[in-house]
């Protein structure tokens, strides 16, 4: 629970504003990690590992906005109730290959990795004059944030002369982002109309 109070001074008037918030947040989260090493040969090892993470959260908030005059008398009161659910999922897979040659510091490494993070937040919001829910506004918001990352890397090290060595390799990455956000108002027939000024679809694809 939180309580906020604000005073705004204009040329000839003073506006008083009070905000009271009652909030609940809860949820569950699970993580699973697996991994294994495979000895392909006495000098060759393949390591495989994976991660799975799942989250299911819920946020509820009831906010009361009150406008007051200079004497502290109530001018109006607005209620805003929000019920938000958040679903999260993280998946990661990685494979590492290492080959150590007989000569010291002579080796070859290879890595492949893929990661995906998905996050979806959906909220139902009711805002109305206190005591008159039928005169209010019902909205729905949705915020999707998805991201994928790819990695491929090769490294080769070879001794050179008595105390030197030379190294070479190649690395490639890709990053894909898919973010979508919208706000919709509910009509009298129960259907929701998306507001064009609050409708965003962001796509990003990067190669390196």
mmCIF file of C-alpha atoms in Angstrom:
data_model
loop_
_atom_site.group_PDB
_atom_site.id
_atom_site.type_symbol
_atom_site.label_atom_id
_atom_site.label_comp_id
_atom_site.label_asym_id
_atom_site.label_seq_id
_atom_site.Cartn_x
_atom_site.Cartn_y
_atom_site.Cartn_z
ATOM 1 C CA UNK A 1 0.000 0.000 0.000
ATOM 2 C CA UNK A 2 1.222 3.512 -0.830
ATOM 3 C CA UNK A 3 -0.137 7.019 -0.399
ATOM 4 C CA UNK A 4 0.897 10.116 -2.386
ATOM 5 C CA UNK A 5 -0.117 13.754 -2.006
ATOM 6 C CA UNK A 6 0.595 16.687 -4.312
ATOM 7 C CA UNK A 7 -0.152 20.421 -4.292
ATOM 8 C CA UNK A 8 -0.024 22.509 -7.466
ATOM 9 C CA UNK A 9 0.031 26.291 -7.199
ATOM 10 C CA UNK A 10 -1.300 28.384 -10.081
ATOM 11 C CA UNK A 11 -1.692 32.158 -10.287
ATOM 12 C CA UNK A 12 -4.962 32.337 -8.373
ATOM 13 C CA UNK A 13 -5.799 28.744 -7.408
ATOM 14 C CA UNK A 14 -4.299 25.801 -5.597
ATOM 15 C CA UNK A 15 -5.026 22.265 -6.774
ATOM 16 C CA UNK A 16 -4.657 19.388 -4.329
ATOM 17 C CA UNK A 17 -4.323 15.799 -5.464
ATOM 18 C CA UNK A 18 -4.196 12.552 -3.491
ATOM 19 C CA UNK A 19 -3.361 9.063 -4.749
ATOM 20 C CA UNK A 20 -3.883 5.838 -2.785
ATOM 21 C CA UNK A 21 -2.564 2.554 -4.179
ATOM 22 C CA UNK A 22 -3.192 -0.977 -2.997
ATOM 23 C CA UNK A 23 -1.003 -3.450 -4.899
ATOM 24 C CA UNK A 24 -0.505 -7.220 -4.897
ATOM 25 C CA UNK A 25 2.238 -9.062 -6.761
ATOM 26 C CA UNK A 26 2.758 -12.806 -6.883
ATOM 27 C CA UNK A 27 3.859 -15.591 -9.176
ATOM 28 C CA UNK A 28 5.834 -18.748 -9.739
ATOM 29 C CA UNK A 29 9.148 -19.385 -11.466
ATOM 30 C CA UNK A 30 10.946 -22.575 -12.427
ATOM 31 C CA UNK A 31 14.402 -23.246 -13.873
ATOM 32 C CA UNK A 32 15.765 -26.479 -15.290
ATOM 33 C CA UNK A 33 19.457 -26.926 -16.191
ATOM 34 C CA UNK A 34 20.969 -29.953 -17.895
ATOM 35 C CA UNK A 35 24.471 -30.649 -19.176
ATOM 36 C CA UNK A 36 26.786 -33.447 -20.205
ATOM 37 C CA UNK A 37 30.358 -34.047 -21.393
ATOM 38 C CA UNK A 38 31.125 -36.562 -24.134
ATOM 39 C CA UNK A 39 34.691 -37.816 -24.620
ATOM 40 C CA UNK A 40 34.827 -38.441 -28.362
ATOM 41 C CA UNK A 41 38.510 -39.348 -28.145
ATOM 42 C CA UNK A 42 41.282 -39.038 -25.517
ATOM 43 C CA UNK A 43 41.927 -35.461 -26.686
ATOM 44 C CA UNK A 44 38.441 -34.455 -27.852
ATOM 45 C CA UNK A 45 35.538 -33.350 -25.625
ATOM 46 C CA UNK A 46 32.021 -32.283 -26.571
ATOM 47 C CA UNK A 47 30.084 -30.368 -23.885
ATOM 48 C CA UNK A 48 26.334 -29.907 -24.282
ATOM 49 C CA UNK A 49 24.123 -27.919 -21.920
ATOM 50 C CA UNK A 50 20.666 -26.417 -21.858
ATOM 51 C CA UNK A 51 18.516 -24.142 -19.708
ATOM 52 C CA UNK A 52 14.742 -23.841 -19.517
ATOM 53 C CA UNK A 53 13.161 -21.089 -17.423
ATOM 54 C CA UNK A 54 9.439 -20.445 -16.989
ATOM 55 C CA UNK A 55 7.750 -17.633 -15.074
ATOM 56 C CA UNK A 56 4.067 -16.972 -14.399
ATOM 57 C CA UNK A 57 3.386 -13.709 -12.551
ATOM 58 C CA UNK A 58 0.298 -11.714 -11.619
ATOM 59 C CA UNK A 59 0.043 -8.060 -10.619
ATOM 60 C CA UNK A 60 -3.122 -6.489 -9.218
ATOM 61 C CA UNK A 61 -3.450 -2.832 -8.308
ATOM 62 C CA UNK A 62 -6.346 -0.677 -7.116
ATOM 63 C CA UNK A 63 -5.664 3.057 -7.344
ATOM 64 C CA UNK A 64 -7.900 5.855 -6.091
ATOM 65 C CA UNK A 65 -7.317 9.407 -7.394
ATOM 66 C CA UNK A 66 -8.917 12.226 -5.382
ATOM 67 C CA UNK A 67 -9.084 15.915 -6.351
ATOM 68 C CA UNK A 68 -9.455 18.411 -3.494
ATOM 69 C CA UNK A 69 -10.038 22.128 -3.249
ATOM 70 C CA UNK A 70 -7.920 24.524 -1.204
ATOM 71 C CA UNK A 71 -9.971 23.804 1.921
ATOM 72 C CA UNK A 72 -9.412 20.049 1.530
ATOM 73 C CA UNK A 73 -12.989 19.257 0.424
ATOM 74 C CA UNK A 74 -13.341 16.488 -2.126
ATOM 75 C CA UNK A 75 -14.108 17.624 -5.694
ATOM 76 C CA UNK A 76 -14.047 14.241 -7.387
ATOM 77 C CA UNK A 77 -12.740 10.720 -7.051
ATOM 78 C CA UNK A 78 -11.663 8.229 -9.723
ATOM 79 C CA UNK A 79 -11.007 4.512 -9.304
ATOM 80 C CA UNK A 80 -8.548 2.593 -11.481
ATOM 81 C CA UNK A 81 -8.273 -1.196 -11.178
ATOM 82 C CA UNK A 82 -5.650 -3.182 -13.071
ATOM 83 C CA UNK A 83 -5.197 -6.944 -13.350
ATOM 84 C CA UNK A 84 -1.998 -7.928 -15.182
ATOM 85 C CA UNK A 85 -0.591 -11.333 -16.045
ATOM 86 C CA UNK A 86 2.989 -11.910 -17.205
ATOM 87 C CA UNK A 87 4.278 -15.078 -18.851
ATOM 88 C CA UNK A 88 8.031 -15.519 -19.309
ATOM 89 C CA UNK A 89 9.999 -18.256 -21.016
ATOM 90 C CA UNK A 90 13.760 -18.592 -21.504
ATOM 91 C CA UNK A 91 15.406 -21.354 -23.519
ATOM 92 C CA UNK A 92 19.155 -21.708 -24.008
ATOM 93 C CA UNK A 93 21.201 -24.379 -25.767
ATOM 94 C CA UNK A 94 25.000 -24.467 -26.093
ATOM 95 C CA UNK A 95 27.469 -26.961 -27.520
ATOM 96 C CA UNK A 96 31.266 -26.652 -27.124
ATOM 97 C CA UNK A 97 33.795 -28.833 -28.910
ATOM 98 C CA UNK A 98 37.476 -28.897 -27.884
ATOM 99 C CA UNK A 99 40.291 -30.733 -29.606
ATOM 100 C CA UNK A 100 43.711 -30.654 -27.906
ATOM 101 C CA UNK A 101 46.529 -31.827 -30.127
ATOM 102 C CA UNK A 102 49.624 -33.604 -28.863
ATOM 103 C CA UNK A 103 51.721 -30.472 -29.182
ATOM 104 C CA UNK A 104 51.384 -28.089 -26.253
ATOM 105 C CA UNK A 105 49.118 -25.048 -26.852
ATOM 106 C CA UNK A 106 47.928 -26.581 -30.126
ATOM 107 C CA UNK A 107 44.115 -26.721 -30.014
ATOM 108 C CA UNK A 108 40.866 -26.174 -31.878
ATOM 109 C CA UNK A 109 37.587 -24.977 -30.292
ATOM 110 C CA UNK A 110 34.077 -24.654 -31.737
ATOM 111 C CA UNK A 111 30.966 -23.188 -30.107
ATOM 112 C CA UNK A 112 27.307 -23.106 -31.119
ATOM 113 C CA UNK A 113 24.736 -21.288 -28.975
ATOM 114 C CA UNK A 114 21.049 -20.402 -29.284
ATOM 115 C CA UNK A 115 19.015 -18.371 -26.777
ATOM 116 C CA UNK A 116 15.370 -17.335 -26.823
ATOM 117 C CA UNK A 117 13.602 -15.009 -24.346
ATOM 118 C CA UNK A 118 9.823 -14.514 -24.572
ATOM 119 C CA UNK A 119 7.870 -12.135 -22.350
ATOM 120 C CA UNK A 120 4.129 -11.418 -22.649
ATOM 121 C CA UNK A 121 2.284 -8.946 -20.399
ATOM 122 C CA UNK A 122 -1.502 -8.559 -20.683
ATOM 123 C CA UNK A 123 -3.506 -6.194 -18.460
ATOM 124 C CA UNK A 124 -7.225 -5.529 -18.083
ATOM 125 C CA UNK A 125 -7.899 -2.017 -16.773
ATOM 126 C CA UNK A 126 -11.129 -0.486 -15.470
ATOM 127 C CA UNK A 127 -11.263 3.251 -14.745
ATOM 128 C CA UNK A 128 -14.447 4.940 -13.549
ATOM 129 C CA UNK A 129 -15.803 7.676 -11.248
ATOM 130 C CA UNK A 130 -15.965 6.284 -7.722
ATOM 131 C CA UNK A 131 -19.243 4.442 -7.150
ATOM 132 C CA UNK A 132 -20.218 4.498 -10.851
ATOM 133 C CA UNK A 133 -18.489 1.617 -12.648
ATOM 134 C CA UNK A 134 -21.097 1.707 -15.438
ATOM 135 C CA UNK A 135 -19.819 5.167 -16.457
ATOM 136 C CA UNK A 136 -16.210 4.098 -16.768
ATOM 137 C CA UNK A 137 -13.770 2.897 -19.386
ATOM 138 C CA UNK A 138 -12.468 -0.637 -19.860
ATOM 139 C CA UNK A 139 -9.136 -1.128 -21.603
ATOM 140 C CA UNK A 140 -6.821 -3.982 -22.449
ATOM 141 C CA UNK A 141 -3.081 -3.620 -22.975
ATOM 142 C CA UNK A 142 -0.647 -6.152 -24.372
ATOM 143 C CA UNK A 143 3.136 -5.931 -24.428
ATOM 144 C CA UNK A 144 5.166 -8.671 -26.148
ATOM 145 C CA UNK A 145 8.976 -8.718 -25.971
ATOM 146 C CA UNK A 146 10.649 -11.611 -27.790
ATOM 147 C CA UNK A 147 14.357 -11.940 -28.531
ATOM 148 C CA UNK A 148 16.513 -14.638 -30.135
ATOM 149 C CA UNK A 149 20.313 -14.784 -30.227
ATOM 150 C CA UNK A 150 22.514 -17.082 -32.320
ATOM 151 C CA UNK A 151 26.267 -17.595 -31.976
ATOM 152 C CA UNK A 152 28.744 -19.636 -34.002
ATOM 153 C CA UNK A 153 32.476 -19.419 -33.243
ATOM 154 C CA UNK A 154 35.657 -21.254 -34.316
ATOM 155 C CA UNK A 155 39.109 -20.743 -32.736
ATOM 156 C CA UNK A 156 42.409 -22.316 -33.736
ATOM 157 C CA UNK A 157 45.704 -21.937 -31.844
ATOM 158 C CA UNK A 158 49.060 -23.200 -33.135
ATOM 159 C CA UNK A 159 52.513 -22.910 -31.474
ATOM 160 C CA UNK A 160 55.121 -20.935 -33.344
ATOM 161 C CA UNK A 161 58.822 -21.313 -32.770
ATOM 162 C CA UNK A 162 60.069 -21.718 -29.200
ATOM 163 C CA UNK A 163 57.822 -19.412 -27.219
ATOM 164 C CA UNK A 164 55.298 -17.963 -29.642
ATOM 165 C CA UNK A 165 51.963 -18.979 -31.083
ATOM 166 C CA UNK A 166 49.506 -17.736 -33.640
ATOM 167 C CA UNK A 167 45.755 -17.699 -33.383
ATOM 168 C CA UNK A 168 42.944 -17.438 -35.909
ATOM 169 C CA UNK A 169 39.212 -17.807 -35.791
ATOM 170 C CA UNK A 170 35.839 -16.719 -37.010
ATOM 171 C CA UNK A 171 32.718 -15.572 -35.152
ATOM 172 C CA UNK A 172 29.171 -14.956 -36.380
ATOM 173 C CA UNK A 173 26.173 -13.687 -34.407
ATOM 174 C CA UNK A 174 22.557 -12.949 -35.150
ATOM 175 C CA UNK A 175 20.050 -11.068 -32.990
ATOM 176 C CA UNK A 176 16.304 -11.000 -33.708
ATOM 177 C CA UNK A 177 13.909 -8.779 -31.722
ATOM 178 C CA UNK A 178 10.123 -8.864 -32.020
ATOM 179 C CA UNK A 179 8.320 -6.324 -29.813
ATOM 180 C CA UNK A 180 4.590 -5.595 -30.069
ATOM 181 C CA UNK A 181 2.442 -3.288 -27.973
ATOM 182 C CA UNK A 182 -1.165 -2.164 -28.171
ATOM 183 C CA UNK A 183 -3.940 -0.533 -26.147
ATOM 184 C CA UNK A 184 -7.598 -1.314 -26.896
ATOM 185 C CA UNK A 185 -10.871 0.155 -25.617
ATOM 186 C CA UNK A 186 -13.899 -2.031 -25.008
ATOM 187 C CA UNK A 187 -17.105 -1.142 -26.863
ATOM 188 C CA UNK A 188 -20.663 -1.598 -25.580
ATOM 189 C CA UNK A 189 -20.959 -4.899 -27.468
ATOM 190 C CA UNK A 190 -17.916 -6.270 -25.608
ATOM 191 C CA UNK A 191 -15.475 -6.089 -28.516
ATOM 192 C CA UNK A 192 -12.140 -4.306 -28.210
ATOM 193 C CA UNK A 193 -10.929 -1.655 -30.665
ATOM 194 C CA UNK A 194 -7.190 -1.040 -30.868
ATOM 195 C CA UNK A 195 -6.117 2.587 -30.559
ATOM 196 C CA UNK A 196 -3.937 3.445 -33.559
ATOM 197 C CA UNK A 197 -1.815 5.932 -31.580
ATOM 198 C CA UNK A 198 -0.903 3.154 -29.114
ATOM 199 C CA UNK A 199 -0.225 0.341 -31.570
ATOM 200 C CA UNK A 200 3.459 -0.471 -32.131
ATOM 201 C CA UNK A 201 5.187 -3.336 -33.923
ATOM 202 C CA UNK A 202 9.000 -3.255 -33.734
ATOM 203 C CA UNK A 203 11.107 -5.764 -35.697
ATOM 204 C CA UNK A 204 14.897 -5.863 -35.581
ATOM 205 C CA UNK A 205 17.279 -8.302 -37.248
ATOM 206 C CA UNK A 206 21.060 -7.924 -36.848
ATOM 207 C CA UNK A 207 23.917 -9.965 -38.332
ATOM 208 C CA UNK A 208 27.546 -9.583 -37.299
#
